[in-house]
Coordinates of C-alpha atoms and ligand atoms in Angstrom, one line a residue:
M185 CA -0.2 -0.2 0.1
Q186 CA 1.4 3.0 -0.8
I187 CA 0.7 6.0 0.5
L188 CA 1.4 10.6 0.0
V189 CA 1.8 12.5 3.2
L190 CA 1.4 15.7 1.7
N191 CA 2.8 19.5 4.1
G192 CA 1.8 23.0 2.4
P193 CA 3.3 26.2 3.8
N194 CA 4.5 26.8 6.5
L195 CA 4.9 23.6 8.4
N196 CA 8.7 23.0 7.3
A197 CA 8.7 25.8 10.7
L198 CA 7.3 22.9 13.2
G199 CA 8.9 22.7 16.4
Y200 CA 9.5 26.7 16.7
R201 CA 6.5 28.5 14.5
E202 CA 3.6 29.5 17.5
P203 CA 4.7 25.7 19.7
D204 CA 0.6 27.5 21.8
I205 CA -0.7 26.4 19.1
Y206 CA 1.0 23.4 17.1
G207 CA 3.3 22.1 19.1
E208 CA 6.7 21.3 19.8
E209 CA 7.0 18.5 17.3
T210 CA 9.4 18.9 14.5
L211 CA 7.8 17.7 10.9
D212 CA 10.9 15.2 11.5
D213 CA 9.2 14.2 14.4
I214 CA 6.6 13.9 12.8
E215 CA 6.9 11.8 10.2
S216 CA 9.3 9.5 11.9
L217 CA 6.2 9.2 14.1
M218 CA 3.9 8.6 11.4
R219 CA 7.3 6.0 9.1
Q220 CA 7.2 3.6 13.0
R221 CA 3.4 3.2 12.1
A222 CA 3.2 2.5 8.8
E223 CA 5.8 -0.5 10.1
D224 CA 3.6 -1.3 13.2
L225 CA 0.2 -1.1 10.5
G226 CA 1.6 -3.4 7.9
D227 CA 2.8 -3.3 5.0
I228 CA 3.7 0.4 3.5
E229 CA 5.2 2.7 1.5
L230 CA 5.0 6.0 2.9
D231 CA 6.7 9.0 0.6
F232 CA 6.1 12.2 2.6
I233 CA 6.8 15.9 0.8
Q234 CA 6.7 18.9 2.7
S235 CA 6.7 22.5 0.3
N236 CA 6.1 26.2 0.2
H237 CA 5.2 26.1 -3.6
E238 CA 1.1 25.7 -3.8
G239 CA 2.8 24.0 -7.4
A240 CA 4.8 21.6 -6.2
L241 CA 2.2 19.6 -4.3
I242 CA -0.1 19.6 -7.1
D243 CA 2.7 18.2 -9.1
A244 CA 3.1 15.4 -5.6
I245 CA -0.3 14.5 -6.5
Y246 CA 0.4 14.1 -10.4
T247 CA 3.4 11.9 -9.6
H248 CA 1.8 9.8 -6.8
S249 CA -1.4 9.0 -9.1
N250 CA -1.6 5.4 -8.4
W251 CA -0.7 5.9 -5.3
D252 CA -3.5 4.4 -2.7
G253 CA -3.7 7.3 -1.0
I254 CA -2.8 10.4 0.1
V255 CA -3.1 11.9 4.0
I256 CA -3.0 15.7 3.2
N257 CA -1.9 19.4 5.7
A258 CA -1.7 22.1 2.7
A259 CA -1.9 24.5 5.3
A260 CA -3.0 28.2 4.6
L261 CA -3.7 26.6 1.4
T262 CA -6.9 24.9 2.5
H263 CA -8.9 27.7 2.8
S264 CA -8.0 29.2 -0.4
S265 CA -6.7 26.9 -3.5
T266 CA -9.6 26.0 -5.6
A267 CA -6.1 24.4 -7.7
L268 CA -5.0 22.0 -5.1
A269 CA -9.0 20.9 -4.3
D270 CA -9.1 20.5 -7.9
A271 CA -5.9 18.4 -8.1
I272 CA -6.9 16.0 -5.7
S273 CA -10.2 15.4 -7.3
T274 CA -9.2 14.3 -10.3
V275 CA -6.2 12.0 -9.0
M276 CA -9.8 10.7 -7.5
I277 CA -7.0 8.7 -4.8
P278 CA -9.0 8.3 -1.1
A279 CA -7.9 12.2 0.4
I280 CA -7.5 12.9 4.4
E281 CA -7.1 16.2 4.7
V282 CA -4.8 17.1 8.1
H283 CA -4.7 19.6 10.3
I284 CA -2.6 19.6 13.5
S285 CA -4.8 23.0 15.2
N286 CA -8.0 23.2 15.5
V287 CA -8.9 24.9 12.8
H288 CA -13.0 25.1 13.7
S289 CA -12.3 27.0 16.9
R290 CA -9.3 29.1 15.3
P291 CA -10.6 33.2 16.5
E292 CA -9.9 33.6 12.0
A293 CA -12.8 32.8 10.2
W294 CA -10.8 32.1 7.3
R295 CA -9.4 29.3 8.1
H296 CA -12.8 28.4 9.6
Q297 CA -13.2 28.0 5.7
S298 CA -11.2 24.4 3.4
F299 CA -11.6 23.7 -0.1
L300 CA -10.3 20.6 0.5
S301 CA -12.8 19.6 2.6
P302 CA -15.4 18.8 -0.1
V303 CA -12.9 16.9 -2.7
T304 CA -11.2 14.5 0.8
W305 CA -12.9 12.0 2.7
G306 CA -12.6 14.0 5.7
Q307 CA -10.8 15.9 8.0
V308 CA -8.5 15.2 11.1
S309 CA -8.3 18.5 13.1
G310 CA -7.5 19.3 16.5
F311 CA -5.0 16.8 17.9
G312 CA -1.4 18.8 17.7
Y313 CA 1.0 15.2 15.7
R314 CA -1.8 12.7 16.1
S315 CA -4.0 14.5 13.4
Y316 CA -1.5 12.5 11.4
L317 CA -1.7 9.5 13.3
A318 CA -5.5 8.9 13.8
A319 CA -5.6 9.8 9.7
L320 CA -3.4 7.5 9.2
D321 CA -5.0 4.6 10.7
L322 CA -8.4 5.3 9.1
L323 CA -6.3 5.8 6.3
Y324 CA -5.1 2.6 6.3
S325 CA -8.3 1.2 8.0
R326 CA -10.5 2.0 4.8
L327 CA -7.2 1.0 1.8
A328 CA -7.0 -3.3 3.8
E329 CA -10.7 -3.3 3.4
E330 CA -10.8 -2.6 -0.7
Q331 CA -7.8 -4.5 -1.1
Q332 CA -9.7 -7.3 0.3
P333 CA -9.2 -10.2 -2.6
Ligands
LIG622 C1 -2.5 23.9 9.7 C2 -3.5 25.7 9.8 C3 -3.5 26.4 8.6 O1 -5.2 26.8 9.5 C4 -2.8 27.1 9.1 O2 -3.2 27.8 8.2 C5 -1.8 26.6 9.4 C6 -1.5 24.9 9.8 C7 -3.0 23.0 11.3 O3 -2.3 22.1 10.7 O4 -3.5 23.5 12.2 O5 -0.7 26.8 8.3 O6 -3.2 23.6 8.3

C-alpha cells in the first residue's frame, strides 16, 4: 500500500512556529512517528513531502497519481487553493485532510473554510501531531478493507 503525505507552506517551521498552537514537534518528528506507525500497521510505503509552493504540491499529487491514498495538511492553502482541490478530485485518490490545530475553533474566520473538504474523504483537525497518525490509521483501515481479495 502506498500513501503520500503532503505538507504545505510553513510546516517546515514546526517546532518553533507558534508552539502553543502547533506543538513542539518538528516535521521530522512527525515523519518519524508516521513511519513507525506505518511499520506497525503493515506493508505501507510512505512518501513524505513538504513544500512552500502550491505548484510543487500539485505536481506531487500527479507524480503519485497511481498511489493508494493521500494524507494532506495543505496548511494555509486549505483556505485558498481551488487548484489543489481540483488536483485531488482529478486523481480520484482517497485523501484525508489533516490539521494540527482545530481550525474551527481558531479566531480567524478564514480558517473555518476549507476548499479541500468537498474533495476529501474527511478531516482530522485539532489533535496536534496525533491528527496525522489518526489520518494514517483511518486511511489504512479503509484501503486494507478495499484491497481484500
Ligand atoms: C494548519 C491550520 C491552517 O489554518 C494554518 O494556515 C496552517 C496549519 C494546521 O495544521 O493546524 O499553516 O493546517
